[in-house]
Amino acid sequence: QQQVKQSPQSLIVQKGGIPIINCAYENTAFDYFPWYQQFPGKGPALLIAIRPDVSEKKEGRFTISFNKSAKQFSLHIMDSQPGDSATYFCAASKGVRDDKIIFGKGTRLHILP
Amino acid sequence: DTGVSQNPRHKITKRGQNVTFRCDPISEHNRLYWYRQTLGQGPEFLTYFQNEAQLEKSRLLSDRFSAERPKGSFSTLEIQRTEQGDSAMYLCASRPPRGLLGYGYTFGSGTRLTVV
């Protein structure tokens, strides 16, 4: 049973484009939704995170959009650069009650120069 | 370096052998987590500690797996009688006490295990 479903599996975007990665969840007990970025040979690194009481959060070129009623959230990368090429994971946790993080399967993003 | 440190970075072992991995978390972080990541998949939770207490173990953690954090600092993950299906990246993460920096983990670079 996959608790966090992520799509697409892979994505190729031209430099300057806006890749969008989507995630969906079922468990309404989740109250913390982080995104992680992983480069080959490295562990995942926290990119940006959101709680369900806000609908959007921006940090630099990265934006999370959150739709609580649809139980969906997405990552947008503005003005994408070749250095953004990595695997991106959406994730969820129950925060205060249980901060174990459940990850999606990941999206391999390639930004063409 | 104040990050999460994992050793060794790579380990190749023969099926049936025992292996042990070490994780040194960030010093002020009281929670430590072990995850396993196979190729093309997201990390899967194995177990976590608060200080020296092991608070939860996933059903993925069979009897052949054991984790310890004896003094609430570094942790070890041992796999006994390794099987080819154990081949994966084993990731360690830590985070500070609740209330500081939210719930984000800091991950180490992992130990890649190959069982031949």
PDB file of C-alpha atoms in Angstrom:
ATOM      1  CA  GLN A   1       0.000   0.000   0.000  1.00  0.00           C
ATOM      2  CA  GLN A   2       1.658   3.154  -1.225  1.00  0.00           C
ATOM      3  CA  GLN A   3       0.812   6.000   1.107  1.00  0.00           C
ATOM      4  CA  VAL A   4       2.285   8.767  -1.045  1.00  0.00           C
ATOM      5  CA  LYS A   5       1.848   8.487  -4.813  1.00  0.00           C
ATOM      6  CA  GLN A   6       4.176  10.545  -6.998  1.00  0.00           C
ATOM      7  CA  SER A   7       4.142  11.302 -10.711  1.00  0.00           C
ATOM      8  CA  PRO A   8       5.656  11.445 -13.219  1.00  0.00           C
ATOM      9  CA  GLN A   9       8.388   8.853 -12.776  1.00  0.00           C
ATOM     10  CA  SER A  10      10.709  10.874 -14.991  1.00  0.00           C
ATOM     11  CA  LEU A  11      10.632  14.306 -16.572  1.00  0.00           C
ATOM     12  CA  ILE A  12      12.735  16.119 -19.159  1.00  0.00           C
ATOM     13  CA  VAL A  13      12.443  19.903 -19.405  1.00  0.00           C
ATOM     14  CA  GLN A  14      14.296  22.543 -21.377  1.00  0.00           C
ATOM     15  CA  LYS A  15      16.388  25.020 -19.403  1.00  0.00           C
ATOM     16  CA  GLY A  16      14.187  27.876 -18.194  1.00  0.00           C
ATOM     17  CA  GLY A  17      11.055  25.726 -18.249  1.00  0.00           C
ATOM     18  CA  ILE A  18       8.871  24.958 -15.229  1.00  0.00           C
ATOM     19  CA  PRO A  19       8.877  21.269 -14.286  1.00  0.00           C
ATOM     20  CA  ILE A  20       5.903  20.225 -12.168  1.00  0.00           C
ATOM     21  CA  ILE A  21       5.914  17.123  -9.988  1.00  0.00           C
ATOM     22  CA  ASN A  22       2.669  15.906  -8.458  1.00  0.00           C
ATOM     23  CA  CYS A  23       1.906  13.910  -5.343  1.00  0.00           C
ATOM     24  CA  ALA A  24      -1.236  12.531  -3.746  1.00  0.00           C
ATOM     25  CA  TYR A  25      -1.905  11.030  -0.342  1.00  0.00           C
ATOM     26  CA  GLU A  26      -4.771   9.249   1.383  1.00  0.00           C
ATOM     27  CA  ASN A  27      -4.059   9.475   5.102  1.00  0.00           C
ATOM     28  CA  THR A  28      -5.617  12.664   6.492  1.00  0.00           C
ATOM     29  CA  ALA A  29      -3.449  12.284   9.601  1.00  0.00           C
ATOM     30  CA  PHE A  30      -0.480  13.532   7.584  1.00  0.00           C
ATOM     31  CA  ASP A  31       0.272  17.129   8.524  1.00  0.00           C
ATOM     32  CA  TYR A  32       3.769  17.768   7.232  1.00  0.00           C
ATOM     33  CA  PHE A  33       4.757  17.492   3.572  1.00  0.00           C
ATOM     34  CA  PRO A  34       8.441  17.888   2.696  1.00  0.00           C
ATOM     35  CA  TRP A  35      10.172  17.627  -0.657  1.00  0.00           C
ATOM     36  CA  TYR A  36      13.641  16.151  -0.881  1.00  0.00           C
ATOM     37  CA  GLN A  37      16.238  16.475  -3.617  1.00  0.00           C
ATOM     38  CA  GLN A  38      18.753  13.695  -4.187  1.00  0.00           C
ATOM     39  CA  PHE A  39      21.856  13.731  -6.373  1.00  0.00           C
ATOM     40  CA  PRO A  40      23.567  10.473  -7.398  1.00  0.00           C
ATOM     41  CA  GLY A  41      25.662   9.010  -4.593  1.00  0.00           C
ATOM     42  CA  LYS A  42      24.221  11.383  -1.989  1.00  0.00           C
ATOM     43  CA  GLY A  43      21.507  11.174   0.611  1.00  0.00           C
ATOM     44  CA  PRO A  44      18.263  13.121   0.137  1.00  0.00           C
ATOM     45  CA  ALA A  45      18.397  16.775   1.162  1.00  0.00           C
ATOM     46  CA  LEU A  46      15.401  18.729   2.399  1.00  0.00           C
ATOM     47  CA  LEU A  47      14.349  21.264  -0.227  1.00  0.00           C
ATOM     48  CA  ILE A  48      11.118  22.804   1.016  1.00  0.00           C
ATOM     49  CA  ALA A  49       8.214  21.730   3.208  1.00  0.00           C
ATOM     50  CA  ILE A  50       4.608  22.757   3.816  1.00  0.00           C
ATOM     51  CA  ARG A  51       1.872  22.194   6.368  1.00  0.00           C
ATOM     52  CA  PRO A  52      -1.768  21.785   5.279  1.00  0.00           C
ATOM     53  CA  ASP A  53      -2.906  25.095   6.753  1.00  0.00           C
ATOM     54  CA  VAL A  54      -1.355  26.978   3.812  1.00  0.00           C
ATOM     55  CA  SER A  55      -2.038  26.550   0.109  1.00  0.00           C
ATOM     56  CA  GLU A  56       1.307  27.684  -1.249  1.00  0.00           C
ATOM     57  CA  LYS A  57       4.872  28.144  -0.104  1.00  0.00           C
ATOM     58  CA  LYS A  58       7.782  29.639  -2.034  1.00  0.00           C
ATOM     59  CA  GLU A  59      11.489  29.383  -1.332  1.00  0.00           C
ATOM     60  CA  GLY A  60      13.636  30.858  -4.064  1.00  0.00           C
ATOM     61  CA  ARG A  61      12.775  29.144  -7.347  1.00  0.00           C
ATOM     62  CA  PHE A  62      10.870  26.310  -5.641  1.00  0.00           C
ATOM     63  CA  THR A  63       7.137  26.489  -4.939  1.00  0.00           C
ATOM     64  CA  ILE A  64       4.834  23.971  -3.278  1.00  0.00           C
ATOM     65  CA  SER A  65       1.124  24.151  -4.086  1.00  0.00           C
ATOM     66  CA  PHE A  66      -1.139  22.318  -1.640  1.00  0.00           C
ATOM     67  CA  ASN A  67      -4.773  21.286  -2.136  1.00  0.00           C
ATOM     68  CA  LYS A  68      -6.044  19.893   1.151  1.00  0.00           C
ATOM     69  CA  SER A  69      -9.513  18.922  -0.101  1.00  0.00           C
ATOM     70  CA  ALA A  70      -8.061  16.961  -3.015  1.00  0.00           C
ATOM     71  CA  LYS A  71      -5.241  15.575  -0.861  1.00  0.00           C
ATOM     72  CA  GLN A  72      -2.720  16.588  -3.498  1.00  0.00           C
ATOM     73  CA  PHE A  73       0.393  18.722  -3.550  1.00  0.00           C
ATOM     74  CA  SER A  74       2.916  19.628  -6.190  1.00  0.00           C
ATOM     75  CA  LEU A  75       6.388  21.063  -6.643  1.00  0.00           C
ATOM     76  CA  HIS A  76       7.099  23.715  -9.267  1.00  0.00           C
ATOM     77  CA  ILE A  77      10.654  24.738 -10.176  1.00  0.00           C
ATOM     78  CA  MET A  78      10.813  28.179 -11.757  1.00  0.00           C
ATOM     79  CA  ASP A  79      13.513  29.064 -14.311  1.00  0.00           C
ATOM     80  CA  SER A  80      14.907  25.540 -14.145  1.00  0.00           C
ATOM     81  CA  GLN A  81      18.646  25.058 -14.600  1.00  0.00           C
ATOM     82  CA  PRO A  82      20.773  22.032 -15.572  1.00  0.00           C
ATOM     83  CA  GLY A  83      22.032  21.952 -11.964  1.00  0.00           C
ATOM     84  CA  ASP A  84      18.472  21.149 -10.868  1.00  0.00           C
ATOM     85  CA  SER A  85      18.800  17.746 -12.577  1.00  0.00           C
ATOM     86  CA  ALA A  86      18.280  15.280  -9.739  1.00  0.00           C
ATOM     87  CA  THR A  87      15.715  12.916  -8.275  1.00  0.00           C
ATOM     88  CA  TYR A  88      12.935  14.608  -6.322  1.00  0.00           C
ATOM     89  CA  PHE A  89      10.886  12.901  -3.632  1.00  0.00           C
ATOM     90  CA  CYS A  90       7.671  14.095  -2.115  1.00  0.00           C
ATOM     91  CA  ALA A  91       6.989  12.847   1.370  1.00  0.00           C
ATOM     92  CA  ALA A  92       4.586  13.062   4.272  1.00  0.00           C
ATOM     93  CA  SER A  93       4.548  12.561   8.002  1.00  0.00           C
ATOM     94  CA  LYS A  94       2.131  12.854  10.885  1.00  0.00           C
ATOM     95  CA  GLY A  95       4.336  15.470  12.508  1.00  0.00           C
ATOM     96  CA  VAL A  96       3.634  15.813  16.188  1.00  0.00           C
ATOM     97  CA  ARG A  97       2.065  12.368  16.527  1.00  0.00           C
ATOM     98  CA  ASP A  98       4.617  10.413  14.505  1.00  0.00           C
ATOM     99  CA  ASP A  99       7.420  12.147  12.631  1.00  0.00           C
ATOM    100  CA  LYS A 100       8.446   9.090  10.628  1.00  0.00           C
ATOM    101  CA  ILE A 101       8.647  10.332   7.028  1.00  0.00           C
ATOM    102  CA  ILE A 102       6.962   8.324   4.256  1.00  0.00           C
ATOM    103  CA  PHE A 103       8.473   8.925   0.806  1.00  0.00           C
ATOM    104  CA  GLY A 104       7.040   8.731  -2.681  1.00  0.00           C
ATOM    105  CA  LYS A 105       8.878   6.718  -5.321  1.00  0.00           C
ATOM    106  CA  GLY A 106      10.641   9.721  -6.779  1.00  0.00           C
ATOM    107  CA  THR A 107      10.822  11.671 -10.028  1.00  0.00           C
ATOM    108  CA  ARG A 108      14.025  11.744 -12.058  1.00  0.00           C
ATOM    109  CA  LEU A 109      14.267  15.253 -13.470  1.00  0.00           C
ATOM    110  CA  HIS A 110      16.602  16.163 -16.314  1.00  0.00           C
ATOM    111  CA  ILE A 111      16.998  19.756 -17.380  1.00  0.00           C
ATOM    112  CA  LEU A 112      18.368  20.147 -20.893  1.00  0.00           C
ATOM    113  CA  PRO A 113      20.966  22.899 -21.354  1.00  0.00           C
TER     114      PRO A 113
ATOM    115  CA  ASP B   1      32.029  18.605   8.996  1.00  0.00           C
ATOM    116  CA  THR B   2      28.854  18.895  11.062  1.00  0.00           C
ATOM    117  CA  GLY B   3      26.668  16.674   8.880  1.00  0.00           C
ATOM    118  CA  VAL B   4      25.508  13.082   9.366  1.00  0.00           C
ATOM    119  CA  SER B   5      28.398  10.718   8.759  1.00  0.00           C
ATOM    120  CA  GLN B   6      28.011   7.131   7.579  1.00  0.00           C
ATOM    121  CA  ASN B   7      30.681   4.468   7.274  1.00  0.00           C
ATOM    122  CA  PRO B   8      31.615   2.643   5.216  1.00  0.00           C
ATOM    123  CA  ARG B   9      30.392   4.319   2.032  1.00  0.00           C
ATOM    124  CA  HIS B  10      30.447   1.051   0.146  1.00  0.00           C
ATOM    125  CA  LYS B  11      30.411  -2.568   1.264  1.00  0.00           C
ATOM    126  CA  ILE B  12      30.577  -5.678  -0.886  1.00  0.00           C
ATOM    127  CA  THR B  13      29.970  -8.921   0.950  1.00  0.00           C
ATOM    128  CA  LYS B  14      29.314 -12.535   0.160  1.00  0.00           C
ATOM    129  CA  ARG B  15      25.892 -14.000   0.795  1.00  0.00           C
ATOM    130  CA  GLY B  16      25.660 -15.373   4.310  1.00  0.00           C
ATOM    131  CA  GLN B  17      28.184 -12.988   5.843  1.00  0.00           C
ATOM    132  CA  ASN B  18      27.374 -10.461   8.550  1.00  0.00           C
ATOM    133  CA  VAL B  19      27.843  -6.738   7.984  1.00  0.00           C
ATOM    134  CA  THR B  20      27.709  -3.724  10.289  1.00  0.00           C
ATOM    135  CA  PHE B  21      27.236  -0.084   9.342  1.00  0.00           C
ATOM    136  CA  ARG B  22      27.849   2.953  11.494  1.00  0.00           C
ATOM    137  CA  CYS B  23      26.081   6.302  11.636  1.00  0.00           C
ATOM    138  CA  ASP B  24      27.281   9.402  13.484  1.00  0.00           C
ATOM    139  CA  PRO B  25      24.432  11.922  13.684  1.00  0.00           C
ATOM    140  CA  ILE B  26      24.705  15.661  14.154  1.00  0.00           C
ATOM    141  CA  SER B  27      25.731  16.075  17.779  1.00  0.00           C
ATOM    142  CA  GLU B  28      22.693  17.947  19.127  1.00  0.00           C
ATOM    143  CA  HIS B  29      20.195  15.704  17.308  1.00  0.00           C
ATOM    144  CA  ASN B  30      18.448  13.308  19.663  1.00  0.00           C
ATOM    145  CA  ARG B  31      16.464  11.405  17.027  1.00  0.00           C
ATOM    146  CA  LEU B  32      18.165   9.018  14.635  1.00  0.00           C
ATOM    147  CA  TYR B  33      16.531   7.126  11.788  1.00  0.00           C
ATOM    148  CA  TRP B  34      17.550   4.284   9.491  1.00  0.00           C
ATOM    149  CA  TYR B  35      16.090   3.980   6.002  1.00  0.00           C
ATOM    150  CA  ARG B  36      16.735   1.615   3.108  1.00  0.00           C
ATOM    151  CA  GLN B  37      16.652   2.725  -0.516  1.00  0.00           C
ATOM    152  CA  THR B  38      16.687   0.375  -3.485  1.00  0.00           C
ATOM    153  CA  LEU B  39      17.378   1.469  -7.048  1.00  0.00           C
ATOM    154  CA  GLY B  40      14.662   3.665  -8.469  1.00  0.00           C
ATOM    155  CA  GLN B  41      12.676   3.773  -5.237  1.00  0.00           C
ATOM    156  CA  GLY B  42      12.167   6.206  -2.414  1.00  0.00           C
ATOM    157  CA  PRO B  43      13.723   5.603   0.995  1.00  0.00           C
ATOM    158  CA  GLU B  44      11.786   3.139   3.180  1.00  0.00           C
ATOM    159  CA  PHE B  45      11.691   3.516   6.939  1.00  0.00           C
ATOM    160  CA  LEU B  46      13.429   0.789   8.971  1.00  0.00           C
ATOM    161  CA  THR B  47      13.718   2.012  12.562  1.00  0.00           C
ATOM    162  CA  TYR B  48      14.338   5.037  14.741  1.00  0.00           C
ATOM    163  CA  PHE B  49      15.807   6.013  18.082  1.00  0.00           C
ATOM    164  CA  GLN B  50      15.181   8.791  20.520  1.00  0.00           C
ATOM    165  CA  ASN B  51      18.442   9.055  22.417  1.00  0.00           C
ATOM    166  CA  GLU B  52      19.334   5.421  23.190  1.00  0.00           C
ATOM    167  CA  ALA B  53      15.766   4.069  23.067  1.00  0.00           C
ATOM    168  CA  GLN B  54      14.621   2.279  19.916  1.00  0.00           C
ATOM    169  CA  LEU B  55      11.045   3.503  19.566  1.00  0.00           C
ATOM    170  CA  GLU B  56       9.790   1.841  16.399  1.00  0.00           C
ATOM    171  CA  LYS B  57      10.795  -0.914  13.993  1.00  0.00           C
ATOM    172  CA  SER B  58       9.315  -1.456  10.557  1.00  0.00           C
ATOM    173  CA  ARG B  59       8.073  -4.865   9.480  1.00  0.00           C
ATOM    174  CA  LEU B  60      10.813  -4.551   6.837  1.00  0.00           C
ATOM    175  CA  LEU B  61      13.319  -5.087   9.647  1.00  0.00           C
ATOM    176  CA  SER B  62      13.506  -8.882   9.785  1.00  0.00           C
ATOM    177  CA  ASP B  63      15.089 -10.832  12.622  1.00  0.00           C
ATOM    178  CA  ARG B  64      18.380 -10.715  10.739  1.00  0.00           C
ATOM    179  CA  PHE B  65      18.552  -6.945  11.233  1.00  0.00           C
ATOM    180  CA  SER B  66      19.463  -5.281  14.504  1.00  0.00           C
ATOM    181  CA  ALA B  67      20.145  -1.655  15.316  1.00  0.00           C
ATOM    182  CA  GLU B  68      21.648  -0.103  18.406  1.00  0.00           C
ATOM    183  CA  ARG B  69      22.419   3.331  19.746  1.00  0.00           C
ATOM    184  CA  PRO B  70      24.131   2.468  23.012  1.00  0.00           C
ATOM    185  CA  LYS B  71      24.939   5.891  24.400  1.00  0.00           C
ATOM    186  CA  GLY B  72      22.477   7.952  22.461  1.00  0.00           C
ATOM    187  CA  SER B  73      25.172   9.162  20.101  1.00  0.00           C
ATOM    188  CA  PHE B  74      26.308   7.003  17.153  1.00  0.00           C
ATOM    189  CA  SER B  75      24.250   4.069  15.916  1.00  0.00           C
ATOM    190  CA  THR B  76      25.054   0.752  14.267  1.00  0.00           C
ATOM    191  CA  LEU B  77      22.935  -1.352  11.939  1.00  0.00           C
ATOM    192  CA  GLU B  78      23.902  -5.008  11.658  1.00  0.00           C
ATOM    193  CA  ILE B  79      22.628  -7.467   9.080  1.00  0.00           C
ATOM    194  CA  GLN B  80      23.269 -11.120   9.822  1.00  0.00           C
ATOM    195  CA  ARG B  81      23.399 -13.869   7.189  1.00  0.00           C
ATOM    196  CA  THR B  82      23.086 -11.371   4.331  1.00  0.00           C
ATOM    197  CA  GLU B  83      20.935 -12.229   1.324  1.00  0.00           C
ATOM    198  CA  GLN B  84      21.058 -10.790  -2.194  1.00  0.00           C
ATOM    199  CA  GLY B  85      17.786  -8.996  -1.491  1.00  0.00           C
ATOM    200  CA  ASP B  86      19.564  -6.966   1.177  1.00  0.00           C
ATOM    201  CA  SER B  87      21.523  -5.133  -1.529  1.00  0.00           C
ATOM    202  CA  ALA B  88      20.508  -1.498  -1.188  1.00  0.00           C
ATOM    203  CA  MET B  89      21.592   1.915   0.027  1.00  0.00           C
ATOM    204  CA  TYR B  90      21.222   2.188   3.798  1.00  0.00           C
ATOM    205  CA  LEU B  91      20.584   5.761   4.841  1.00  0.00           C
ATOM    206  CA  CYS B  92      20.848   7.296   8.276  1.00  0.00           C
ATOM    207  CA  ALA B  93      19.168  10.554   9.224  1.00  0.00           C
ATOM    208  CA  SER B  94      18.916  12.643  12.358  1.00  0.00           C
ATOM    209  CA  ARG B  95      16.931  15.600  13.589  1.00  0.00           C
ATOM    210  CA  PRO B  96      16.984  17.867  16.616  1.00  0.00           C
ATOM    211  CA  PRO B  97      14.500  17.795  19.489  1.00  0.00           C
ATOM    212  CA  ARG B  98      10.960  18.728  18.472  1.00  0.00           C
ATOM    213  CA  GLY B  99      10.410  22.451  18.308  1.00  0.00           C
ATOM    214  CA  LEU B 100      13.725  23.195  16.669  1.00  0.00           C
ATOM    215  CA  LEU B 101      13.854  23.464  12.862  1.00  0.00           C
ATOM    216  CA  GLY B 102      10.519  21.709  12.407  1.00  0.00           C
ATOM    217  CA  TYR B 103      10.442  18.057  11.432  1.00  0.00           C
ATOM    218  CA  GLY B 104      13.014  17.972   8.655  1.00  0.00           C
ATOM    219  CA  TYR B 105      15.654  15.282   8.752  1.00  0.00           C
ATOM    220  CA  THR B 106      19.299  15.625   7.777  1.00  0.00           C
ATOM    221  CA  PHE B 107      20.414  12.541   5.857  1.00  0.00           C
ATOM    222  CA  GLY B 108      23.885  11.108   5.534  1.00  0.00           C
ATOM    223  CA  SER B 109      25.289  10.002   2.170  1.00  0.00           C
ATOM    224  CA  GLY B 110      24.466   6.378   2.911  1.00  0.00           C
ATOM    225  CA  THR B 111      26.214   3.021   2.839  1.00  0.00           C
ATOM    226  CA  ARG B 112      25.762   1.113  -0.395  1.00  0.00           C
ATOM    227  CA  LEU B 113      25.626  -2.615   0.286  1.00  0.00           C
ATOM    228  CA  THR B 114      26.145  -5.155  -2.470  1.00  0.00           C
ATOM    229  CA  VAL B 115      25.631  -8.825  -1.609  1.00  0.00           C
ATOM    230  CA  VAL B 116      27.210 -11.200  -4.126  1.00  0.00           C
TER     231      VAL B 116
END
